[in-house]
Amino acid sequence: MTADDSVFAVSAYAPITNLENADMAYEWQFNGIDDYHKMHVSMLDYNIKRERIKASLTDEQKSWSNELRSNFPSYINGLKLTGHNGQSLTLDYNGNGTFKDEVIYHLNNFANTAFKNGTDLSDFDFLAQRKSANPFYVADFDGYLKYLGRGKGVAAFDATDLTSGENNLFGNKTLNNQHFTAFGKKYGQGSMADAHTIKMMNAMNYIAQSPTEHWRIRHAAKDNDTSLAVPVILATALQNQGKNVDFALAWGVGHGGDYDLNELFDWADKLVKENGVVKSK
């Protein structure tokens, strides 16, 4: 007798995934924002020290940002995603379109949820109000991006100098760090990880065949470690495959997780009871 090892449900906070396309998504969102505070990690007497260091994109990095941004629409259009209102999600060459509208739709939902939970939104200049059950909406997306701020240089994930944590992720028994995108290999140094490993690290490649039906995805409105496009793509692709997806964003929270554990446990309890995994008392 063998036990079933299928995953029943997934809880993902701030998912850093879809790495082959994450650099393009990041520049689609942050292109034109050149100043940022990068995270510097050092070790002193076995204690990890993290500090933010002010930095600016070089002219070369600005050029790379433009290139990555211009490549993102073709990726989005090739996914053939369908949004919440049944529309096909696409982008034009300039990065505008129904996919961008979908991202803003989720931001609007998140803002109104925060408002109903008692959060004061009056200081957020990029938000506007109207007479509605959900009064707040993002009137200035560029203003939201300035509030969010760039958190990484170019490229954000597949660093040309092989210094990112993701470069290290794709290391092997002989090489500590490797590239995992054609862009990184083109402008960088070092070798490329093998295609099979790159494929296996991307959940997007397995959604259609995954038996996992229940997904809870949380992202933060102040998270600039990856583009908001990444969790929106993941959640939408799962929904398009008929999965049960609970997707929401925490307002005013940065990159991290475990900030709503009571809600997470309630979600898990409800799922197992509804699906007969355990009997209700």
Short mmCIF file of C-alpha atoms in Angstrom, two decimals:
data_model
loop_
_atom_site.label_atom_id
_atom_site.label_comp_id
_atom_site.label_asym_id
_atom_site.label_seq_id
_atom_site.Cartn_x
_atom_site.Cartn_y
_atom_site.Cartn_z
CA MET A 1 0.00 0.00 0.00
CA THR A 2 1.33 3.43 -0.94
CA ALA A 3 0.27 6.79 0.42
CA ASP A 4 -0.97 9.53 -1.89
CA ASP A 5 1.56 12.36 -1.95
CA SER A 6 -0.63 14.81 -3.87
CA VAL A 7 -0.69 18.32 -2.42
CA PHE A 8 -4.19 19.15 -1.16
CA ALA A 9 -3.77 22.92 -0.77
CA VAL A 10 -1.12 25.61 -1.11
CA SER A 11 -0.59 28.78 0.90
CA ALA A 12 1.88 31.13 -0.79
CA TYR A 13 2.99 34.44 0.68
CA ALA A 14 4.82 36.84 -1.65
CA PRO A 15 5.57 34.13 -4.22
CA ILE A 16 8.92 34.62 -5.90
CA THR A 17 8.23 32.45 -8.93
CA ASN A 18 8.15 32.52 -12.72
CA LEU A 19 11.82 33.49 -12.55
CA GLU A 20 12.49 33.27 -16.29
CA ASN A 21 10.07 36.16 -16.78
CA ALA A 22 10.38 38.00 -13.46
CA ASP A 23 13.01 40.45 -14.75
CA MET A 24 10.72 41.52 -17.58
CA ALA A 25 7.79 41.88 -15.19
CA TYR A 26 9.89 43.96 -12.80
CA GLU A 27 10.91 46.42 -15.51
CA TRP A 28 7.38 46.59 -16.88
CA GLN A 29 6.43 47.88 -13.45
CA PHE A 30 9.46 49.96 -12.45
CA ASN A 31 10.91 51.21 -15.76
CA GLY A 32 11.62 54.94 -15.43
CA ILE A 33 12.21 54.77 -11.68
CA ASP A 34 16.00 54.95 -11.51
CA ASP A 35 16.79 55.61 -7.84
CA TYR A 36 16.34 52.89 -5.26
CA HIS A 37 17.59 51.42 -2.00
CA LYS A 38 19.13 48.01 -2.47
CA MET A 39 19.52 45.46 0.28
CA HIS A 40 23.09 44.81 1.36
CA VAL A 41 23.68 41.67 3.42
CA SER A 42 26.91 41.16 5.35
CA MET A 43 28.16 38.80 8.04
CA LEU A 44 29.89 39.97 11.22
CA ASP A 45 30.82 37.50 13.95
CA TYR A 46 28.30 35.02 12.53
CA ASN A 47 25.53 37.61 12.72
CA ILE A 48 23.73 38.55 9.52
CA LYS A 49 23.45 42.30 9.02
CA ARG A 50 20.97 43.73 6.52
CA GLU A 51 20.99 47.37 5.50
CA ARG A 52 19.48 49.46 2.73
CA ILE A 53 22.00 51.30 0.55
CA LYS A 54 21.00 54.13 -1.80
CA ALA A 55 21.76 53.43 -5.45
CA SER A 56 20.87 54.62 -8.95
CA LEU A 57 20.66 52.80 -12.25
CA THR A 58 23.58 53.31 -14.60
CA ASP A 59 22.99 54.31 -18.21
CA GLU A 60 23.63 50.70 -19.21
CA GLN A 61 21.08 49.45 -16.70
CA LYS A 62 18.53 51.97 -17.98
CA SER A 63 19.03 50.53 -21.45
CA TRP A 64 18.59 47.01 -20.09
CA SER A 65 15.41 48.14 -18.30
CA ASN A 66 13.97 49.43 -21.58
CA GLU A 67 14.78 46.15 -23.33
CA LEU A 68 13.25 43.97 -20.62
CA ARG A 69 10.14 46.13 -20.43
CA SER A 70 9.61 45.96 -24.18
CA ASN A 71 9.80 42.15 -24.10
CA PHE A 72 7.12 41.70 -21.44
CA PRO A 73 3.98 42.29 -23.58
CA SER A 74 4.76 39.39 -25.91
CA TYR A 75 5.09 37.08 -22.91
CA ILE A 76 1.76 38.23 -21.45
CA ASN A 77 -0.02 37.98 -24.79
CA GLY A 78 1.29 34.45 -25.28
CA LEU A 79 -0.24 33.27 -22.00
CA LYS A 80 -3.77 33.90 -23.30
CA LEU A 81 -5.12 34.62 -19.83
CA THR A 82 -8.73 35.55 -19.14
CA GLY A 83 -9.48 38.18 -16.50
CA HIS A 84 -12.21 38.47 -13.88
CA ASN A 85 -14.69 39.96 -16.36
CA GLY A 86 -14.07 37.42 -19.13
CA GLN A 87 -11.76 39.66 -21.14
CA SER A 88 -8.54 38.42 -22.70
CA LEU A 89 -5.59 39.92 -20.84
CA THR A 90 -3.12 41.58 -23.20
CA LEU A 91 -0.61 44.42 -23.36
CA ASP A 92 0.36 46.67 -26.23
CA TYR A 93 3.96 47.57 -27.07
CA ASN A 94 3.88 50.42 -24.54
CA GLY A 95 2.85 48.09 -21.72
CA ASN A 96 -0.77 49.21 -21.51
CA GLY A 97 -3.87 47.10 -21.92
CA THR A 98 -6.32 44.80 -20.20
CA PHE A 99 -3.62 43.01 -18.22
CA LYS A 100 -2.59 46.32 -16.63
CA ASP A 101 -6.27 46.99 -15.96
CA GLU A 102 -6.48 43.61 -14.22
CA VAL A 103 -3.55 44.47 -11.96
CA ILE A 104 -5.23 47.77 -11.04
CA TYR A 105 -8.53 45.93 -10.46
CA HIS A 106 -6.83 43.81 -7.80
CA LEU A 107 -5.21 46.89 -6.27
CA ASN A 108 -8.62 48.53 -6.04
CA ASN A 109 -10.04 45.47 -4.30
CA PHE A 110 -7.19 45.40 -1.84
CA ALA A 111 -7.54 49.12 -1.05
CA ASN A 112 -11.25 48.79 -0.36
CA THR A 113 -10.76 45.72 1.82
CA ALA A 114 -8.23 47.68 3.88
CA PHE A 115 -10.67 50.61 4.13
CA LYS A 116 -13.49 48.36 5.34
CA ASN A 117 -11.13 46.90 7.93
CA GLY A 118 -10.46 50.36 9.34
CA THR A 119 -7.31 51.48 7.50
CA ASP A 120 -7.03 55.23 6.93
CA LEU A 121 -6.35 55.73 3.22
CA SER A 122 -6.50 59.53 3.20
CA ASP A 123 -2.72 59.96 2.87
CA PHE A 124 -2.41 57.92 -0.32
CA ASP A 125 -2.43 60.56 -3.05
CA PHE A 126 -2.65 58.00 -5.85
CA LEU A 127 -6.09 56.89 -4.61
CA ALA A 128 -9.36 58.65 -5.40
CA GLN A 129 -12.91 58.19 -4.10
CA ARG A 130 -16.35 57.92 -5.63
CA LYS A 131 -19.84 57.17 -4.31
CA SER A 132 -19.84 53.40 -4.32
CA ALA A 133 -19.88 50.36 -2.05
CA ASN A 134 -16.19 50.17 -2.94
CA PRO A 135 -15.29 53.87 -2.99
CA PHE A 136 -11.51 53.79 -3.41
CA TYR A 137 -9.69 53.25 -6.69
CA VAL A 138 -6.20 53.80 -8.07
CA ALA A 139 -6.45 57.01 -10.07
CA ASP A 140 -2.70 57.39 -10.60
CA PHE A 141 -0.89 54.10 -11.21
CA ASP A 142 2.44 55.87 -11.73
CA GLY A 143 1.89 57.55 -8.37
CA TYR A 144 1.37 54.15 -6.79
CA LEU A 145 4.64 52.93 -8.31
CA LYS A 146 6.51 55.94 -6.91
CA TYR A 147 5.02 55.20 -3.48
CA LEU A 148 6.10 51.58 -3.87
CA GLY A 149 9.57 52.42 -5.14
CA ARG A 150 12.10 50.32 -6.97
CA GLY A 151 13.83 47.85 -4.68
CA LYS A 152 16.33 46.24 -7.03
CA GLY A 153 18.67 47.10 -9.88
CA VAL A 154 18.67 45.63 -13.37
CA ALA A 155 18.35 42.76 -13.76
CA ALA A 156 16.43 42.21 -10.55
CA PHE A 157 16.69 38.42 -10.51
CA ASP A 158 19.17 37.09 -13.07
CA ALA A 159 21.94 39.53 -12.17
CA THR A 160 24.49 40.00 -14.93
CA ASP A 161 27.30 39.69 -12.36
CA LEU A 162 25.76 36.54 -10.84
CA THR A 163 25.30 38.12 -7.40
CA SER A 164 21.58 37.55 -6.79
CA GLY A 165 20.12 34.89 -4.55
CA GLU A 166 18.37 33.48 -7.59
CA ASN A 167 21.69 33.05 -9.40
CA ASN A 168 22.81 31.03 -6.40
CA LEU A 169 19.59 29.03 -6.47
CA PHE A 170 20.52 27.71 -9.91
CA GLY A 171 24.05 26.76 -8.89
CA ASN A 172 25.14 23.15 -9.05
CA LYS A 173 27.79 20.93 -7.47
CA THR A 174 30.60 22.67 -9.37
CA LEU A 175 29.29 26.23 -9.83
CA ASN A 176 27.82 28.33 -7.04
CA ASN A 177 25.92 30.72 -9.33
CA GLN A 178 24.44 30.44 -12.82
CA HIS A 179 22.22 32.36 -15.19
CA PHE A 180 18.68 31.21 -15.92
CA THR A 181 17.53 33.68 -18.60
CA ALA A 182 18.75 34.38 -22.11
CA PHE A 183 18.99 38.06 -21.13
CA GLY A 184 21.27 37.35 -18.18
CA LYS A 185 23.51 35.13 -20.26
CA LYS A 186 23.61 37.67 -23.11
CA TYR A 187 24.84 40.57 -20.98
CA GLY A 188 26.47 38.72 -18.12
CA GLN A 189 29.22 36.34 -17.30
CA GLY A 190 29.21 32.67 -16.43
CA SER A 191 27.22 29.67 -17.55
CA MET A 192 23.53 28.92 -18.01
CA ALA A 193 21.65 26.51 -15.77
CA ASP A 194 20.27 23.45 -17.52
CA ALA A 195 16.84 23.83 -19.11
CA HIS A 196 15.22 21.07 -17.05
CA THR A 197 16.17 22.68 -13.74
CA ILE A 198 14.91 26.07 -14.94
CA LYS A 199 11.61 24.50 -15.99
CA MET A 200 11.16 22.67 -12.69
CA MET A 201 11.59 25.87 -10.69
CA ASN A 202 8.62 27.54 -12.40
CA ALA A 203 5.18 26.64 -11.06
CA MET A 204 3.60 28.08 -14.22
CA ASN A 205 4.85 25.06 -16.17
CA TYR A 206 2.81 22.63 -14.07
CA ILE A 207 -0.50 24.36 -13.38
CA ALA A 208 -2.45 22.50 -16.05
CA GLN A 209 -1.40 19.07 -14.75
CA SER A 210 -1.36 19.86 -11.03
CA PRO A 211 -3.91 17.93 -8.94
CA THR A 212 -3.84 20.68 -6.28
CA GLU A 213 -7.24 22.36 -6.26
CA HIS A 214 -6.97 24.92 -3.47
CA TRP A 215 -4.64 27.91 -3.50
CA ARG A 216 -4.29 30.84 -1.13
CA ILE A 217 -1.99 33.57 -2.46
CA ARG A 218 -1.06 36.71 -0.57
CA HIS A 219 1.04 39.63 -1.79
CA ALA A 220 1.71 42.99 -0.16
CA ALA A 221 0.86 46.41 -1.56
CA LYS A 222 4.29 47.69 -0.45
CA ASP A 223 6.22 44.67 -1.75
CA ASN A 224 8.88 45.70 -4.29
CA ASP A 225 10.87 42.46 -4.24
CA THR A 226 8.99 41.33 -7.33
CA SER A 227 6.40 42.80 -9.66
CA LEU A 228 2.73 42.62 -8.71
CA ALA A 229 2.32 41.14 -12.17
CA VAL A 230 3.87 37.86 -10.97
CA PRO A 231 1.21 36.87 -8.39
CA VAL A 232 -1.55 38.23 -10.66
CA ILE A 233 -0.32 35.97 -13.47
CA LEU A 234 -0.11 32.98 -11.13
CA ALA A 235 -3.54 33.52 -9.57
CA THR A 236 -5.21 34.18 -12.94
CA ALA A 237 -3.63 31.14 -14.60
CA LEU A 238 -4.83 28.95 -11.73
CA GLN A 239 -8.35 30.40 -11.92
CA ASN A 240 -8.39 29.82 -15.68
CA GLN A 241 -7.67 26.15 -14.97
CA GLY A 242 -10.68 25.96 -12.67
CA LYS A 243 -8.74 25.98 -9.41
CA ASN A 244 -10.16 27.36 -6.16
CA VAL A 245 -8.06 30.51 -5.67
CA ASP A 246 -8.16 32.93 -2.74
CA PHE A 247 -5.99 35.85 -3.88
CA ALA A 248 -5.59 39.05 -1.89
CA LEU A 249 -3.07 41.72 -1.01
CA ALA A 250 -2.13 43.15 2.37
CA TRP A 251 -2.25 46.95 2.32
CA GLY A 252 0.74 48.80 3.75
CA VAL A 253 2.81 45.65 4.28
CA GLY A 254 6.19 44.99 2.68
CA HIS A 255 7.79 41.79 1.41
CA GLY A 256 7.13 38.98 3.85
CA GLY A 257 4.49 36.59 5.10
CA ASP A 258 2.59 35.14 8.02
CA TYR A 259 0.86 38.46 8.72
CA ASP A 260 -2.66 37.00 8.74
CA LEU A 261 -2.21 33.62 10.40
CA ASN A 262 -5.67 33.51 11.97
CA GLU A 263 -7.24 33.95 8.54
CA LEU A 264 -4.88 31.34 7.08
CA PHE A 265 -5.84 28.78 9.73
CA ASP A 266 -9.54 29.54 9.24
CA TRP A 267 -9.10 28.98 5.50
CA ALA A 268 -7.36 25.66 6.08
CA ASP A 269 -9.95 24.48 8.63
CA LYS A 270 -12.82 25.34 6.31
CA LEU A 271 -11.23 23.53 3.38
CA VAL A 272 -10.58 20.27 5.18
CA LYS A 273 -14.07 20.23 6.67
CA GLU A 274 -15.80 21.03 3.38
CA ASN A 275 -13.82 18.37 1.55
CA GLY A 276 -14.28 15.61 4.11
CA VAL A 277 -10.64 15.48 5.13
CA VAL A 278 -11.71 15.72 8.78
CA LYS A 279 -15.15 15.58 10.30
CA SER A 280 -16.63 18.69 11.87
CA LYS A 281 -17.15 18.43 15.61
#
